[in-house]
Amino acid sequence: MIGNRMFPRGAAVKGGPSANYRIRTARRLSRHRLRTFIIIAVVIFAGAGVTFLFLNPPMPPTVLLDNAKMALKGAVSRNAPRYSEATFRTAERLMKEGWMEMARQNGRLAPFRDYRAADSLLQTAYKAAMDAAAQSVTYVGNLQTLTLAERNDLYDELRSWEEALNGNLNVLQVKRYWYSAELALHTSDRLTRAGEYEEARDQLGLGRTWLKKLSDAVTTADNDHATYIKIWRRWVAETIEQSRAAGSYAIIVDKSVHKTYLIKSGNLFKTYNCELGYGSARQKMFSGDGATPEGKYQVTLARHRGSRYYKALMINYPNESDQARFRENKARGVISHRARIGGLIEIHGEGGRGKDWTEGCVALTNKEMDSIMQYVTTGTPVTIVRRLDMWP
């Protein structure tokens, strides 16, 4: 023992090392043992730490990745790529970046893996995907409401035009516009049922375009009628006076109401329904336009048999006025220089089809032809006007 009663401090041991020497030696041994202990402790601690890290590495954020994937899938089911594309693409990009970062960290030694960046990217991707889905749902809801409102407006407009024109759609040659608008409405309804709201609204816009054409055509027809109504009235008055003066028969055709009036001695004698050319809403301009001519004519041939359409009364179309108008329209470039004026306009049978179907003739039923041909012969005046406001 050092510093005890066997070797008092500072005392020399007889025949051995001095007391100081033994003390220094003892101190060196003590320090050496301490260093050794510390080194061993550090090694053990470090080993334990490394072992812990290898046995318990950081876990990759697979749950976050799955959540982000599911959120994106849900956004797709709500049409986010279409109606919230920017937000959805951002979510999609962040998910891919987070996925790649997680894979990169997986490739490192376990103690050196750091998933914090991947965590952040995947969490942000999840939130963006949820936002995209919510935005899409909101947008689609608003779009659906807007589409329904516009659809109802177009439906009301269609019904209004139908009621306002009251059977004159064909007379005014606007039937195809109205039906085109109605077709656009039906197409829009089909697209709406399929959830294609933007395409449905496009169809509604197309329907409104057709109704605008209809409106313009009706306005043009009204202006045309206002210009020519005095002329038509004069033609009719002259025809009636001619019948009265001669005590004979005359025929007046009102295209607007599809009526053929038989006049006797200046008075209305009989009324027949009639069908016209498929382009009856306007003056005939050239052969093949489907329009029934307007003007003052006379019967040039009464065909009691041998007609393609039961019986027929041929009229002198084109007369001088028709030929002059035809030449003028050609000169002005209104019609092609290759157009022909046509002819063979008749009042004939085989009518009663409920539509305008002739190439420009006036069609009565066979029974009505039997009736009218009792009174009409060659030379009978025939006046055809687009609109007449004398008889119902």
Short mmCIF file of N, CA and C in Angstrom, two decimals, residues 68-183:
data_model
loop_
_atom_site.label_atom_id
_atom_site.label_comp_id
_atom_site.label_asym_id
_atom_site.label_seq_id
_atom_site.Cartn_x
_atom_site.Cartn_y
_atom_site.Cartn_z
N ALA A 68 -50.38 9.08 -51.43
CA ALA A 68 -50.33 10.01 -52.57
C ALA A 68 -50.89 9.35 -53.83
N LYS A 69 -50.56 8.08 -54.02
CA LYS A 69 -51.09 7.36 -55.19
C LYS A 69 -52.61 7.27 -55.13
N MET A 70 -53.14 6.93 -53.98
CA MET A 70 -54.58 6.81 -53.83
C MET A 70 -55.27 8.16 -54.05
N ALA A 71 -54.65 9.22 -53.54
CA ALA A 71 -55.23 10.55 -53.73
C ALA A 71 -55.26 10.93 -55.20
N LEU A 72 -54.20 10.61 -55.92
CA LEU A 72 -54.17 10.89 -57.36
C LEU A 72 -55.22 10.07 -58.10
N LYS A 73 -55.36 8.82 -57.71
CA LYS A 73 -56.38 7.99 -58.34
C LYS A 73 -57.78 8.55 -58.11
N GLY A 74 -58.01 9.01 -56.88
CA GLY A 74 -59.31 9.62 -56.59
C GLY A 74 -59.53 10.90 -57.38
N ALA A 75 -58.45 11.67 -57.58
CA ALA A 75 -58.57 12.90 -58.38
C ALA A 75 -58.92 12.58 -59.82
N VAL A 76 -58.33 11.50 -60.34
CA VAL A 76 -58.63 11.09 -61.71
C VAL A 76 -60.11 10.72 -61.83
N SER A 77 -60.63 10.01 -60.85
CA SER A 77 -62.04 9.60 -60.90
C SER A 77 -62.97 10.80 -60.85
N ARG A 78 -62.47 11.94 -60.41
CA ARG A 78 -63.29 13.16 -60.36
C ARG A 78 -62.92 14.12 -61.48
N ASN A 79 -62.28 13.57 -62.50
CA ASN A 79 -61.96 14.35 -63.71
C ASN A 79 -61.01 15.51 -63.45
N ALA A 80 -60.17 15.39 -62.40
CA ALA A 80 -59.24 16.48 -62.11
C ALA A 80 -58.24 16.73 -63.25
N PRO A 81 -57.75 15.68 -63.96
CA PRO A 81 -56.84 15.98 -65.07
C PRO A 81 -57.46 16.89 -66.12
N ARG A 82 -58.80 16.90 -66.18
CA ARG A 82 -59.48 17.73 -67.18
C ARG A 82 -59.91 19.08 -66.62
N TYR A 83 -60.49 19.05 -65.42
CA TYR A 83 -61.08 20.28 -64.90
C TYR A 83 -60.20 20.99 -63.86
N SER A 84 -59.11 20.36 -63.41
CA SER A 84 -58.16 21.01 -62.51
C SER A 84 -56.76 20.55 -62.88
N GLU A 85 -56.45 20.73 -64.14
CA GLU A 85 -55.25 20.12 -64.70
C GLU A 85 -53.97 20.60 -64.04
N ALA A 86 -53.85 21.90 -63.82
CA ALA A 86 -52.59 22.45 -63.28
C ALA A 86 -52.27 21.85 -61.90
N THR A 87 -53.29 21.86 -61.02
CA THR A 87 -53.07 21.33 -59.67
C THR A 87 -52.81 19.83 -59.72
N PHE A 88 -53.55 19.15 -60.58
CA PHE A 88 -53.35 17.70 -60.68
C PHE A 88 -51.95 17.37 -61.19
N ARG A 89 -51.49 18.09 -62.20
CA ARG A 89 -50.14 17.82 -62.74
C ARG A 89 -49.07 18.11 -61.71
N THR A 90 -49.29 19.13 -60.88
CA THR A 90 -48.35 19.43 -59.81
C THR A 90 -48.29 18.27 -58.82
N ALA A 91 -49.46 17.77 -58.43
CA ALA A 91 -49.51 16.64 -57.51
C ALA A 91 -48.81 15.42 -58.11
N GLU A 92 -49.04 15.21 -59.38
CA GLU A 92 -48.44 14.07 -60.05
C GLU A 92 -46.92 14.19 -60.08
N ARG A 93 -46.42 15.41 -60.36
CA ARG A 93 -44.97 15.62 -60.40
C ARG A 93 -44.34 15.45 -59.02
N LEU A 94 -45.00 15.99 -57.98
CA LEU A 94 -44.45 15.88 -56.63
C LEU A 94 -44.42 14.42 -56.17
N MET A 95 -45.44 13.68 -56.53
CA MET A 95 -45.46 12.27 -56.15
C MET A 95 -44.29 11.52 -56.80
N LYS A 96 -44.03 11.80 -58.06
CA LYS A 96 -42.93 11.14 -58.75
C LYS A 96 -41.58 11.54 -58.16
N GLU A 97 -41.43 12.83 -57.84
CA GLU A 97 -40.17 13.29 -57.23
C GLU A 97 -39.97 12.65 -55.86
N GLY A 98 -41.05 12.58 -55.06
CA GLY A 98 -40.93 11.95 -53.75
C GLY A 98 -40.58 10.48 -53.87
N TRP A 99 -41.20 9.85 -54.85
CA TRP A 99 -40.93 8.41 -55.09
C TRP A 99 -39.47 8.20 -55.48
N MET A 100 -38.97 9.05 -56.35
CA MET A 100 -37.58 8.93 -56.79
C MET A 100 -36.62 9.21 -55.64
N GLU A 101 -36.94 10.20 -54.81
CA GLU A 101 -36.08 10.51 -53.66
C GLU A 101 -36.06 9.35 -52.69
N MET A 102 -37.19 8.73 -52.46
CA MET A 102 -37.24 7.57 -51.58
C MET A 102 -36.39 6.43 -52.15
N ALA A 103 -36.48 6.22 -53.45
CA ALA A 103 -35.67 5.16 -54.06
C ALA A 103 -34.18 5.46 -53.95
N ARG A 104 -33.84 6.75 -54.10
CA ARG A 104 -32.42 7.13 -53.99
C ARG A 104 -31.89 6.87 -52.59
N GLN A 105 -32.70 7.18 -51.60
CA GLN A 105 -32.28 6.94 -50.22
C GLN A 105 -32.19 5.44 -49.92
N ASN A 106 -33.05 4.67 -50.51
CA ASN A 106 -33.00 3.22 -50.31
C ASN A 106 -31.69 2.62 -50.81
N GLY A 107 -31.08 3.31 -51.79
CA GLY A 107 -29.83 2.82 -52.36
C GLY A 107 -28.61 3.12 -51.51
N ARG A 108 -28.77 3.91 -50.47
CA ARG A 108 -27.65 4.25 -49.60
C ARG A 108 -27.55 3.25 -48.45
N LEU A 109 -26.35 3.23 -47.75
CA LEU A 109 -26.21 2.39 -46.56
C LEU A 109 -27.22 2.83 -45.52
N ALA A 110 -27.71 1.86 -44.80
CA ALA A 110 -28.79 2.14 -43.87
C ALA A 110 -28.52 3.30 -42.93
N PRO A 111 -27.30 3.40 -42.31
CA PRO A 111 -27.09 4.51 -41.35
C PRO A 111 -27.13 5.88 -42.01
N PHE A 112 -26.97 5.91 -43.33
CA PHE A 112 -26.89 7.20 -44.01
C PHE A 112 -28.18 7.58 -44.74
N ARG A 113 -29.25 6.80 -44.61
CA ARG A 113 -30.50 7.11 -45.28
C ARG A 113 -31.23 8.26 -44.58
N ASP A 114 -31.80 9.14 -45.43
CA ASP A 114 -32.52 10.30 -44.89
C ASP A 114 -33.78 10.51 -45.75
N TYR A 115 -34.91 10.22 -45.18
CA TYR A 115 -36.16 10.27 -45.95
C TYR A 115 -36.95 11.56 -45.72
N ARG A 116 -36.33 12.53 -45.10
CA ARG A 116 -37.09 13.74 -44.78
C ARG A 116 -37.58 14.45 -46.05
N ALA A 117 -36.74 14.53 -47.08
CA ALA A 117 -37.15 15.20 -48.33
C ALA A 117 -38.27 14.42 -49.01
N ALA A 118 -38.13 13.09 -49.02
CA ALA A 118 -39.18 12.25 -49.62
C ALA A 118 -40.49 12.42 -48.87
N ASP A 119 -40.41 12.45 -47.54
CA ASP A 119 -41.61 12.65 -46.73
C ASP A 119 -42.33 13.93 -47.13
N SER A 120 -41.54 15.00 -47.22
CA SER A 120 -42.12 16.30 -47.53
C SER A 120 -42.77 16.30 -48.91
N LEU A 121 -42.07 15.74 -49.88
CA LEU A 121 -42.61 15.72 -51.26
C LEU A 121 -43.90 14.91 -51.33
N LEU A 122 -43.92 13.77 -50.69
CA LEU A 122 -45.10 12.91 -50.78
C LEU A 122 -46.29 13.50 -50.02
N GLN A 123 -46.02 14.13 -48.89
CA GLN A 123 -47.11 14.78 -48.17
C GLN A 123 -47.70 15.93 -48.99
N THR A 124 -46.81 16.71 -49.62
CA THR A 124 -47.29 17.82 -50.46
C THR A 124 -48.06 17.29 -51.66
N ALA A 125 -47.57 16.18 -52.24
CA ALA A 125 -48.27 15.56 -53.38
C ALA A 125 -49.66 15.12 -52.97
N TYR A 126 -49.79 14.53 -51.82
CA TYR A 126 -51.09 14.08 -51.32
C TYR A 126 -52.05 15.26 -51.19
N LYS A 127 -51.57 16.33 -50.59
CA LYS A 127 -52.43 17.51 -50.41
C LYS A 127 -52.84 18.09 -51.76
N ALA A 128 -51.88 18.19 -52.69
CA ALA A 128 -52.20 18.75 -54.01
C ALA A 128 -53.23 17.88 -54.74
N ALA A 129 -53.09 16.57 -54.63
CA ALA A 129 -54.06 15.68 -55.29
C ALA A 129 -55.46 15.85 -54.70
N MET A 130 -55.54 15.99 -53.38
CA MET A 130 -56.84 16.21 -52.74
C MET A 130 -57.43 17.56 -53.17
N ASP A 131 -56.57 18.58 -53.28
CA ASP A 131 -57.04 19.89 -53.74
C ASP A 131 -57.56 19.81 -55.17
N ALA A 132 -56.82 19.07 -56.02
CA ALA A 132 -57.24 18.94 -57.42
C ALA A 132 -58.61 18.27 -57.51
N ALA A 133 -58.81 17.24 -56.70
CA ALA A 133 -60.11 16.55 -56.72
C ALA A 133 -61.22 17.49 -56.27
N ALA A 134 -60.96 18.25 -55.21
CA ALA A 134 -61.98 19.17 -54.70
C ALA A 134 -62.29 20.26 -55.72
N GLN A 135 -61.24 20.79 -56.35
CA GLN A 135 -61.46 21.84 -57.36
C GLN A 135 -62.27 21.30 -58.52
N SER A 136 -61.97 20.08 -58.92
CA SER A 136 -62.69 19.48 -60.06
C SER A 136 -64.16 19.30 -59.72
N VAL A 137 -64.42 18.81 -58.52
CA VAL A 137 -65.83 18.61 -58.11
C VAL A 137 -66.58 19.93 -58.12
N THR A 138 -65.96 20.96 -57.59
CA THR A 138 -66.60 22.28 -57.56
C THR A 138 -66.84 22.80 -58.97
N TYR A 139 -65.82 22.66 -59.82
CA TYR A 139 -65.93 23.16 -61.20
C TYR A 139 -67.04 22.42 -61.95
N VAL A 140 -67.05 21.10 -61.82
CA VAL A 140 -68.07 20.30 -62.52
C VAL A 140 -69.47 20.66 -62.02
N GLY A 141 -69.59 20.88 -60.72
CA GLY A 141 -70.89 21.25 -60.17
C GLY A 141 -71.39 22.57 -60.76
N ASN A 142 -70.49 23.55 -60.83
CA ASN A 142 -70.86 24.83 -61.41
C ASN A 142 -71.18 24.68 -62.89
N LEU A 143 -70.36 23.86 -63.57
CA LEU A 143 -70.57 23.65 -65.01
C LEU A 143 -71.91 22.97 -65.28
N GLN A 144 -72.25 22.03 -64.43
CA GLN A 144 -73.52 21.33 -64.58
C GLN A 144 -74.70 22.29 -64.39
N THR A 145 -74.60 23.14 -63.40
CA THR A 145 -75.66 24.13 -63.16
C THR A 145 -75.80 25.08 -64.35
N LEU A 146 -74.64 25.55 -64.85
CA LEU A 146 -74.65 26.48 -65.98
C LEU A 146 -75.23 25.82 -67.23
N THR A 147 -74.83 24.57 -67.46
CA THR A 147 -75.31 23.84 -68.64
C THR A 147 -76.82 23.66 -68.58
N LEU A 148 -77.33 23.32 -67.41
CA LEU A 148 -78.76 23.11 -67.26
C LEU A 148 -79.53 24.40 -67.52
N ALA A 149 -78.99 25.51 -67.00
CA ALA A 149 -79.66 26.81 -67.21
C ALA A 149 -79.68 27.18 -68.69
N GLU A 150 -78.53 27.00 -69.35
CA GLU A 150 -78.46 27.33 -70.78
C GLU A 150 -79.35 26.39 -71.59
N ARG A 151 -79.42 25.14 -71.17
CA ARG A 151 -80.26 24.17 -71.88
C ARG A 151 -81.72 24.58 -71.79
N ASN A 152 -82.16 24.98 -70.61
CA ASN A 152 -83.54 25.39 -70.44
C ASN A 152 -83.85 26.65 -71.25
N ASP A 153 -82.88 27.56 -71.33
CA ASP A 153 -83.07 28.77 -72.13
C ASP A 153 -83.29 28.41 -73.60
N LEU A 154 -82.44 27.51 -74.11
CA LEU A 154 -82.56 27.13 -75.52
C LEU A 154 -83.89 26.41 -75.77
N TYR A 155 -84.27 25.56 -74.83
CA TYR A 155 -85.55 24.85 -74.96
C TYR A 155 -86.71 25.86 -75.03
N ASP A 156 -86.69 26.85 -74.14
CA ASP A 156 -87.75 27.86 -74.14
C ASP A 156 -87.76 28.65 -75.44
N GLU A 157 -86.56 28.96 -75.96
CA GLU A 157 -86.49 29.71 -77.22
C GLU A 157 -87.07 28.90 -78.37
N LEU A 158 -86.75 27.61 -78.39
CA LEU A 158 -87.28 26.75 -79.44
C LEU A 158 -88.80 26.71 -79.42
N ARG A 159 -89.34 26.53 -78.21
CA ARG A 159 -90.80 26.47 -78.10
C ARG A 159 -91.42 27.82 -78.49
N SER A 160 -90.77 28.90 -78.10
CA SER A 160 -91.31 30.23 -78.42
C SER A 160 -91.36 30.45 -79.92
N TRP A 161 -90.27 30.07 -80.60
CA TRP A 161 -90.25 30.24 -82.05
C TRP A 161 -91.32 29.37 -82.71
N GLU A 162 -91.46 28.16 -82.21
CA GLU A 162 -92.44 27.24 -82.78
C GLU A 162 -93.85 27.81 -82.64
N GLU A 163 -94.16 28.34 -81.47
CA GLU A 163 -95.48 28.89 -81.24
C GLU A 163 -95.68 30.19 -82.02
N ALA A 164 -94.65 31.02 -82.07
CA ALA A 164 -94.77 32.31 -82.74
C ALA A 164 -94.99 32.14 -84.24
N LEU A 165 -94.28 31.17 -84.83
CA LEU A 165 -94.42 30.99 -86.28
C LEU A 165 -95.64 30.17 -86.62
N ASN A 166 -96.13 29.37 -85.67
CA ASN A 166 -97.42 28.69 -85.80
C ASN A 166 -97.61 28.04 -87.16
N GLY A 167 -96.76 27.11 -87.48
CA GLY A 167 -96.91 26.36 -88.73
C GLY A 167 -96.26 27.00 -89.93
N ASN A 168 -95.68 28.17 -89.77
CA ASN A 168 -95.05 28.86 -90.90
C ASN A 168 -93.57 28.59 -91.02
N LEU A 169 -93.07 27.65 -90.24
CA LEU A 169 -91.64 27.34 -90.31
C LEU A 169 -91.24 26.99 -91.74
N ASN A 170 -92.05 26.16 -92.36
CA ASN A 170 -91.71 25.74 -93.72
C ASN A 170 -91.97 26.84 -94.73
N VAL A 171 -93.06 27.57 -94.52
CA VAL A 171 -93.39 28.66 -95.44
C VAL A 171 -92.26 29.68 -95.49
N LEU A 172 -91.72 29.97 -94.32
CA LEU A 172 -90.64 30.96 -94.25
C LEU A 172 -89.27 30.35 -94.56
N GLN A 173 -89.25 29.09 -94.89
CA GLN A 173 -88.03 28.36 -95.22
C GLN A 173 -87.03 28.39 -94.06
N VAL A 174 -87.52 28.33 -92.87
CA VAL A 174 -86.66 28.34 -91.70
C VAL A 174 -86.78 27.03 -90.93
N LYS A 175 -87.49 26.08 -91.52
CA LYS A 175 -87.71 24.82 -90.83
C LYS A 175 -86.40 24.12 -90.53
N ARG A 176 -85.49 24.15 -91.48
CA ARG A 176 -84.22 23.45 -91.28
C ARG A 176 -83.39 24.10 -90.15
N TYR A 177 -83.53 25.43 -90.00
CA TYR A 177 -82.83 26.10 -88.90
C TYR A 177 -83.40 25.64 -87.56
N TRP A 178 -84.72 25.59 -87.49
CA TRP A 178 -85.37 25.19 -86.24
C TRP A 178 -85.01 23.76 -85.89
N TYR A 179 -85.07 22.86 -86.87
CA TYR A 179 -84.75 21.46 -86.60
C TYR A 179 -83.27 21.27 -86.26
N SER A 180 -82.42 22.07 -86.88
CA SER A 180 -80.99 21.99 -86.54
C SER A 180 -80.76 22.42 -85.09
N ALA A 181 -81.48 23.46 -84.66
CA ALA A 181 -81.36 23.90 -83.27
C ALA A 181 -81.89 22.83 -82.32
N GLU A 182 -83.00 22.19 -82.71
CA GLU A 182 -83.56 21.13 -81.86
C GLU A 182 -82.61 19.94 -81.79
N LEU A 183 -81.97 19.61 -82.91
CA LEU A 183 -81.00 18.52 -82.91
C LEU A 183 -79.82 18.84 -81.98
#
